[in-house]
PDB file of C-alpha atoms in Angstrom:
ATOM      1  CA  MET C 850       0.000   0.000   0.000  1.00  0.00           C
ATOM      2  CA  THR C 851       1.346   3.434  -0.877  1.00  0.00           C
ATOM      3  CA  MET C 852       1.561   6.156   1.717  1.00  0.00           C
ATOM      4  CA  ASN C 853      -0.140   9.455   0.867  1.00  0.00           C
ATOM      5  CA  LEU C 854       0.047  12.760   2.712  1.00  0.00           C
ATOM      6  CA  TYR C 855      -2.867  14.815   3.983  1.00  0.00           C
ATOM      7  CA  LEU C 856      -2.076  18.496   4.617  1.00  0.00           C
ATOM      8  CA  ARG C 857      -4.231  21.158   6.220  1.00  0.00           C
ATOM      9  CA  TYR C 858      -3.775  24.829   7.002  1.00  0.00           C
ATOM     10  CA  PHE C 859      -7.031  26.366   8.273  1.00  0.00           C
ATOM     11  CA  ASN C 860      -9.574  25.683   5.490  1.00  0.00           C
ATOM     12  CA  LYS C 861      -6.939  24.806   2.857  1.00  0.00           C
ATOM     13  CA  GLU C 862      -6.417  21.073   2.623  1.00  0.00           C
ATOM     14  CA  THR C 863      -5.193  18.470   0.188  1.00  0.00           C
ATOM     15  CA  LEU C 864      -4.334  14.802  -0.157  1.00  0.00           C
ATOM     16  CA  VAL C 865      -1.196  14.219  -2.240  1.00  0.00           C
ATOM     17  CA  LYS C 866       0.668  11.163  -3.459  1.00  0.00           C
ATOM     18  CA  SER C 867       4.199  12.607  -3.246  1.00  0.00           C
ATOM     19  CA  VAL C 868       6.280  14.835  -1.021  1.00  0.00           C
ATOM     20  CA  ASP C 869       6.960  17.115  -4.028  1.00  0.00           C
ATOM     21  CA  ASP C 870       3.205  17.725  -4.378  1.00  0.00           C
ATOM     22  CA  ALA C 871       3.009  18.456  -0.630  1.00  0.00           C
ATOM     23  CA  ILE C 872       5.832  21.008  -0.837  1.00  0.00           C
ATOM     24  CA  SER C 873       4.245  22.598  -3.900  1.00  0.00           C
ATOM     25  CA  PHE C 874       0.908  22.913  -2.037  1.00  0.00           C
ATOM     26  CA  LEU C 875       2.600  24.573   0.945  1.00  0.00           C
ATOM     27  CA  ALA C 876       4.752  26.850  -1.228  1.00  0.00           C
ATOM     28  CA  ASN C 877       1.549  28.302  -2.725  1.00  0.00           C
ATOM     29  CA  ILE C 878       0.417  29.492   0.729  1.00  0.00           C
ATOM     30  CA  ASP C 879       2.200  32.817   1.321  1.00  0.00           C
ATOM     31  CA  GLU C 880       1.802  32.777   5.124  1.00  0.00           C
ATOM     32  CA  ILE C 881       3.781  29.548   5.464  1.00  0.00           C
ATOM     33  CA  GLY C 882       6.965  30.883   3.879  1.00  0.00           C
ATOM     34  CA  MET C 883       8.605  27.739   2.512  1.00  0.00           C
ATOM     35  CA  THR C 884      12.310  27.586   3.409  1.00  0.00           C
ATOM     36  CA  PRO C 885      14.962  25.014   2.452  1.00  0.00           C
ATOM     37  CA  GLU C 886      15.037  23.864   6.117  1.00  0.00           C
ATOM     38  CA  LEU C 887      11.262  23.368   6.206  1.00  0.00           C
ATOM     39  CA  GLU C 888      11.342  21.524   2.882  1.00  0.00           C
ATOM     40  CA  GLN C 889      14.122  19.231   4.162  1.00  0.00           C
ATOM     41  CA  ASP C 890      12.211  18.520   7.395  1.00  0.00           C
ATOM     42  CA  ILE C 891       9.040  17.634   5.456  1.00  0.00           C
ATOM     43  CA  ARG C 892      11.031  15.299   3.194  1.00  0.00           C
ATOM     44  CA  GLU C 893      12.587  13.589   6.226  1.00  0.00           C
ATOM     45  CA  TYR C 894       9.187  13.178   7.886  1.00  0.00           C
ATOM     46  CA  ALA C 895       7.671  11.695   4.706  1.00  0.00           C
ATOM     47  CA  ALA C 896      10.582   9.234   4.341  1.00  0.00           C
ATOM     48  CA  SER C 897      10.605   8.210   8.023  1.00  0.00           C
ATOM     49  CA  ASP C 898       8.815   5.309   9.720  1.00  0.00           C
ATOM     50  CA  VAL C 899       6.973   7.808  11.943  1.00  0.00           C
ATOM     51  CA  TYR C 900       3.180   7.584  11.506  1.00  0.00           C
ATOM     52  CA  TYR C 901       1.854  10.123  13.966  1.00  0.00           C
ATOM     53  CA  PRO C 902       0.691  13.492  12.581  1.00  0.00           C
ATOM     54  CA  LYS C 903       3.310  16.225  12.358  1.00  0.00           C
ATOM     55  CA  ARG C 904       2.517  19.817  13.242  1.00  0.00           C
ATOM     56  CA  TYR C 905       4.576  22.767  11.951  1.00  0.00           C
ATOM     57  CA  LYS C 906       4.477  26.189  13.553  1.00  0.00           C
ATOM     58  CA  VAL C 907       3.764  29.104  11.197  1.00  0.00           C
ATOM     59  CA  ARG C 908       3.601  31.756  13.924  1.00  0.00           C
ATOM     60  CA  SER C 909       2.439  31.971  17.524  1.00  0.00           C
ATOM     61  CA  ARG C 910      -0.451  29.489  17.983  1.00  0.00           C
ATOM     62  CA  VAL C 911      -0.820  28.949  14.219  1.00  0.00           C
ATOM     63  CA  TYR C 912       0.197  25.611  12.678  1.00  0.00           C
ATOM     64  CA  PHE C 913      -0.266  23.425   9.627  1.00  0.00           C
ATOM     65  CA  ILE C 914      -0.411  19.641   9.885  1.00  0.00           C
ATOM     66  CA  ILE C 915       0.734  16.694   7.804  1.00  0.00           C
ATOM     67  CA  ILE C 916      -0.744  13.222   8.296  1.00  0.00           C
ATOM     68  CA  LYS C 917       0.498  10.037   6.636  1.00  0.00           C
ATOM     69  CA  THR C 918      -2.372   7.930   5.351  1.00  0.00           C
ATOM     70  CA  GLU C 919      -3.130   4.966   3.115  1.00  0.00           C
ATOM     71  CA  ALA C 920      -6.395   6.619   2.014  1.00  0.00           C
ATOM     72  CA  ALA C 921      -6.615   6.775  -1.764  1.00  0.00           C
ATOM     73  CA  SER C 922      -8.911   9.797  -1.892  1.00  0.00           C
ATOM     74  CA  MET C 923      -9.981  12.747   0.229  1.00  0.00           C
ATOM     75  CA  GLN C 924     -13.368  11.072   0.747  1.00  0.00           C
ATOM     76  CA  ASP C 925     -11.695   7.904   2.056  1.00  0.00           C
ATOM     77  CA  PHE C 926      -9.572  10.028   4.382  1.00  0.00           C
ATOM     78  CA  LYS C 927     -12.604  11.948   5.667  1.00  0.00           C
ATOM     79  CA  GLU C 928     -14.422   8.662   6.283  1.00  0.00           C
ATOM     80  CA  LYS C 929     -11.331   7.509   8.220  1.00  0.00           C
ATOM     81  CA  LYS C 930     -10.603   4.652   5.859  1.00  0.00           C
ATOM     82  CA  ALA C 931      -6.965   3.517   5.734  1.00  0.00           C
ATOM     83  CA  LEU C 932      -5.771   6.018   8.318  1.00  0.00           C
ATOM     84  CA  ARG C 933      -3.690   3.301   9.919  1.00  0.00           C
ATOM     85  CA  GLY C 934      -1.951   0.254   8.552  1.00  0.00           C
ATOM     86  CA  HIS C 935      -3.443  -3.219   8.759  1.00  0.00           C
ATOM     87  CA  GLU C 936      -1.183  -4.078  11.698  1.00  0.00           C
ATOM     88  CA  ASP C 937      -2.690  -1.160  13.625  1.00  0.00           C
ATOM     89  CA  GLU C 938      -6.209  -2.366  12.761  1.00  0.00           C
ATOM     90  CA  ASN C 939      -5.390  -5.810  14.155  1.00  0.00           C
ATOM     91  CA  MET C 940      -3.946  -4.198  17.293  1.00  0.00           C
ATOM     92  CA  GLN C 941      -7.064  -2.057  17.723  1.00  0.00           C
ATOM     93  CA  GLN C 942      -9.286  -5.148  17.366  1.00  0.00           C
ATOM     94  CA  LYS C 943      -7.215  -6.956  20.014  1.00  0.00           C
ATOM     95  CA  GLU C 944      -7.449  -3.933  22.335  1.00  0.00           C
ATOM     96  CA  ARG C 945     -11.236  -3.748  21.846  1.00  0.00           C
ATOM     97  CA  SER C 946     -11.534  -7.486  22.494  1.00  0.00           C
ATOM     98  CA  SER C 947      -9.387  -7.181  25.619  1.00  0.00           C
ATOM     99  CA  ALA C 948     -11.470  -4.246  26.885  1.00  0.00           C
ATOM    100  CA  GLN C 949     -14.676  -6.237  26.311  1.00  0.00           C
ATOM    101  CA  GLN C 950     -13.236  -9.214  28.218  1.00  0.00           C
ATOM    102  CA  THR C 951     -12.217  -6.927  31.101  1.00  0.00           C
ATOM    103  CA  LEU C 952     -15.718  -5.431  31.207  1.00  0.00           C
ATOM    104  CA  MET C 953     -17.298  -8.892  31.177  1.00  0.00           C
ATOM    105  CA  LYS C 954     -15.071 -10.030  34.067  1.00  0.00           C
ATOM    106  CA  LEU C 955     -15.889  -6.887  36.064  1.00  0.00           C
ATOM    107  CA  ASN C 956     -19.635  -7.442  35.693  1.00  0.00           C
ATOM    108  CA  GLU C 957     -19.588 -11.219  36.167  1.00  0.00           C
ATOM    109  CA  GLU C 958     -21.764 -11.949  39.195  1.00  0.00           C
ATOM    110  CA  ARG C 959     -19.951 -14.040  41.788  1.00  0.00           C
ATOM    111  CA  PRO C 960     -21.247 -13.103  45.239  1.00  0.00           C
ATOM    112  CA  GLY C 961     -18.724 -13.309  48.056  1.00  0.00           C
ATOM    113  CA  TRP C 962     -15.698 -11.590  49.544  1.00  0.00           C
ATOM    114  CA  TYR C 963     -13.273  -9.648  47.388  1.00  0.00           C
ATOM    115  CA  GLU C 964     -10.011  -7.939  48.190  1.00  0.00           C
ATOM    116  CA  GLY C 965      -9.925  -4.765  46.136  1.00  0.00           C
ATOM    117  CA  THR C 966      -6.794  -2.662  45.658  1.00  0.00           C
ATOM    118  CA  LEU C 967      -7.257   0.885  44.380  1.00  0.00           C
ATOM    119  CA  ASN C 968      -4.448   3.305  43.529  1.00  0.00           C
ATOM    120  CA  PHE C 969      -5.980   6.788  43.361  1.00  0.00           C
ATOM    121  CA  LYS C 970      -4.957  10.460  43.350  1.00  0.00           C
ATOM    122  CA  ARG C 971      -5.729  11.829  46.803  1.00  0.00           C
ATOM    123  CA  VAL C 972      -5.786  15.557  47.482  1.00  0.00           C
ATOM    124  CA  LEU C 973      -3.803  16.378  50.621  1.00  0.00           C
ATOM    125  CA  MET C 974      -2.732  19.648  52.222  1.00  0.00           C
ATOM    126  CA  THR C 975       1.006  20.176  52.489  1.00  0.00           C
ATOM    127  CA  PRO C 976       1.878  21.107  56.072  1.00  0.00           C
ATOM    128  CA  GLY C 977       3.632  24.440  56.343  1.00  0.00           C
ATOM    129  CA  THR C 978       2.519  25.849  53.007  1.00  0.00           C
ATOM    130  CA  GLY C 979      -1.211  25.247  53.333  1.00  0.00           C
ATOM    131  CA  LYS C 980      -1.296  24.309  49.628  1.00  0.00           C
ATOM    132  CA  PHE C 981      -2.970  21.209  48.268  1.00  0.00           C
ATOM    133  CA  GLN C 982      -1.405  18.564  46.058  1.00  0.00           C
ATOM    134  CA  TYR C 983      -2.303  15.218  44.508  1.00  0.00           C
ATOM    135  CA  ARG C 984      -0.631  12.175  46.022  1.00  0.00           C
ATOM    136  CA  ASP C 985      -0.791   8.612  44.761  1.00  0.00           C
ATOM    137  CA  THR C 986      -2.523   6.623  47.486  1.00  0.00           C
ATOM    138  CA  LEU C 987      -2.920   2.867  47.676  1.00  0.00           C
ATOM    139  CA  PHE C 988      -6.072   1.642  49.403  1.00  0.00           C
ATOM    140  CA  VAL C 989      -6.804  -2.034  50.069  1.00  0.00           C
ATOM    141  CA  ALA C 990     -10.075  -3.349  51.485  1.00  0.00           C
ATOM    142  CA  GLN C 991     -11.893  -6.635  51.865  1.00  0.00           C
ATOM    143  CA  VAL C 992     -15.439  -6.146  50.667  1.00  0.00           C
ATOM    144  CA  LYS C 993     -18.550  -8.294  50.496  1.00  0.00           C
ATOM    145  CA  ALA C 994     -19.846  -7.781  46.954  1.00  0.00           C
ATOM    146  CA  ILE C 995     -21.726  -9.499  44.133  1.00  0.00           C
ATOM    147  CA  SER C 996     -19.139  -8.730  41.410  1.00  0.00           C
ATOM    148  CA  PRO C 997     -15.739  -7.071  40.932  1.00  0.00           C
ATOM    149  CA  GLN C 998     -17.559  -3.940  39.675  1.00  0.00           C
ATOM    150  CA  ASP C 999     -19.648  -3.903  42.866  1.00  0.00           C
ATOM    151  CA  CYS C1000     -16.429  -4.261  44.894  1.00  0.00           C
ATOM    152  CA  TYR C1001     -14.974  -1.230  43.081  1.00  0.00           C
ATOM    153  CA  ASN C1002     -18.168   0.798  43.584  1.00  0.00           C
ATOM    154  CA  ARG C1003     -18.260   0.024  47.320  1.00  0.00           C
ATOM    155  CA  ILE C1004     -14.607   1.021  47.784  1.00  0.00           C
ATOM    156  CA  VAL C1005     -15.046   4.295  45.896  1.00  0.00           C
ATOM    157  CA  GLU C1006     -18.273   5.069  47.770  1.00  0.00           C
ATOM    158  CA  HIS C1007     -16.443   4.486  51.077  1.00  0.00           C
ATOM    159  CA  LEU C1008     -13.510   6.708  50.064  1.00  0.00           C
ATOM    160  CA  ARG C1009     -15.637   9.559  48.667  1.00  0.00           C
ATOM    161  CA  SER C1010     -17.079  10.183  52.113  1.00  0.00           C
ATOM    162  CA  ARG C1011     -13.618  10.262  53.714  1.00  0.00           C
ATOM    163  CA  VAL C1012     -11.285  12.133  51.320  1.00  0.00           C
ATOM    164  CA  ASP C1013     -11.242  15.575  49.694  1.00  0.00           C
ATOM    165  CA  ASP C1014     -13.854  15.944  46.908  1.00  0.00           C
ATOM    166  CA  ARG C1015     -11.087  16.819  44.429  1.00  0.00           C
ATOM    167  CA  SER C1016      -9.491  13.376  44.766  1.00  0.00           C
ATOM    168  CA  GLN C1017      -9.501  11.392  41.527  1.00  0.00           C
ATOM    169  CA  PHE C1018     -10.451   7.741  41.228  1.00  0.00           C
ATOM    170  CA  PRO C1019      -9.276   5.540  38.348  1.00  0.00           C
ATOM    171  CA  SER C1020     -11.474   3.535  36.041  1.00  0.00           C
ATOM    172  CA  PRO C1021     -12.189   0.011  37.267  1.00  0.00           C
ATOM    173  CA  LYS C1022     -11.050  -1.195  33.814  1.00  0.00           C
ATOM    174  CA  GLY C1023      -7.543   0.252  34.213  1.00  0.00           C
ATOM    175  CA  LYS C1024      -4.381  -0.977  35.850  1.00  0.00           C
ATOM    176  CA  ASN C1025      -5.006   1.039  39.037  1.00  0.00           C
ATOM    177  CA  PHE C1026      -7.778  -1.268  40.246  1.00  0.00           C
ATOM    178  CA  LYS C1027      -7.059  -4.899  41.054  1.00  0.00           C
ATOM    179  CA  TYR C1028      -9.199  -7.458  42.815  1.00  0.00           C
ATOM    180  CA  VAL C1029      -8.980 -10.996  44.127  1.00  0.00           C
ATOM    181  CA  TYR C1030     -11.993 -13.181  44.799  1.00  0.00           C
ATOM    182  CA  LEU C1031     -11.545 -14.537  48.339  1.00  0.00           C
ATOM    183  CA  GLY C1032     -14.499 -16.900  48.446  1.00  0.00           C
ATOM    184  CA  ALA C1033     -18.220 -17.188  48.984  1.00  0.00           C
ATOM    185  CA  ALA C1034     -19.783 -15.365  51.917  1.00  0.00           C
ATOM    186  CA  LYS C1035     -21.036 -17.616  54.708  1.00  0.00           C
ATOM    187  CA  GLY C1036     -24.537 -17.240  56.043  1.00  0.00           C
TER     188      GLY C1036
END
C-alpha cells in the first residue's frame, strides 16, 4: 500500500501522493513561507517510519499539519478509511476485544468476599505551606460484593465520604484497580 500525505492549514487542505506535491501545495500558501530547512524537514518526515501526525508552527499558535495515510482519496480520508496500517487495525481489534473481556469479568456476578486494591490520586494539604497537592494513594479493602464492579463501587463510595472531593479515582477497567476473589460469603 502506498503512503499518501494529507495536509491542512485552516480551510486549505489536500491529499497528495508525493512529497513534491506536498511542498508545492505549501509553497503556494504565502503565510507559510517555505524555506529550504522546512522543505528538508518535510522530506525527512515523509521518508521516516513515523506515523503520527506532524505539526509545523507558522507563527504563535498557528500551525499546519501533515498526516500520513493509506487513504486513496480525500473522501476515504474523511471517512477515516486507511488512516492506519493493517497491523494497527489488528492491534485495535485486540485492544477492543481485551477491553470487552475486562468489562465482562468486572460485571460477572460471583457473590462473596473480594479484596480490592485501588491506587488513586488523593488531594492532601502540604503542612507548612497550606497548599494542596495530589498524592498517589494505595487503598486495600476486603469487601462483600456481588461482582468485581460492585467491589470497586463500594470502595469508591467508602472513600468519597472520607477524602477531599477533588481526589480522583481511576477507572475500574484500568491498571489502578485490582481485585482478588476470596471466596463465597457464609450465612
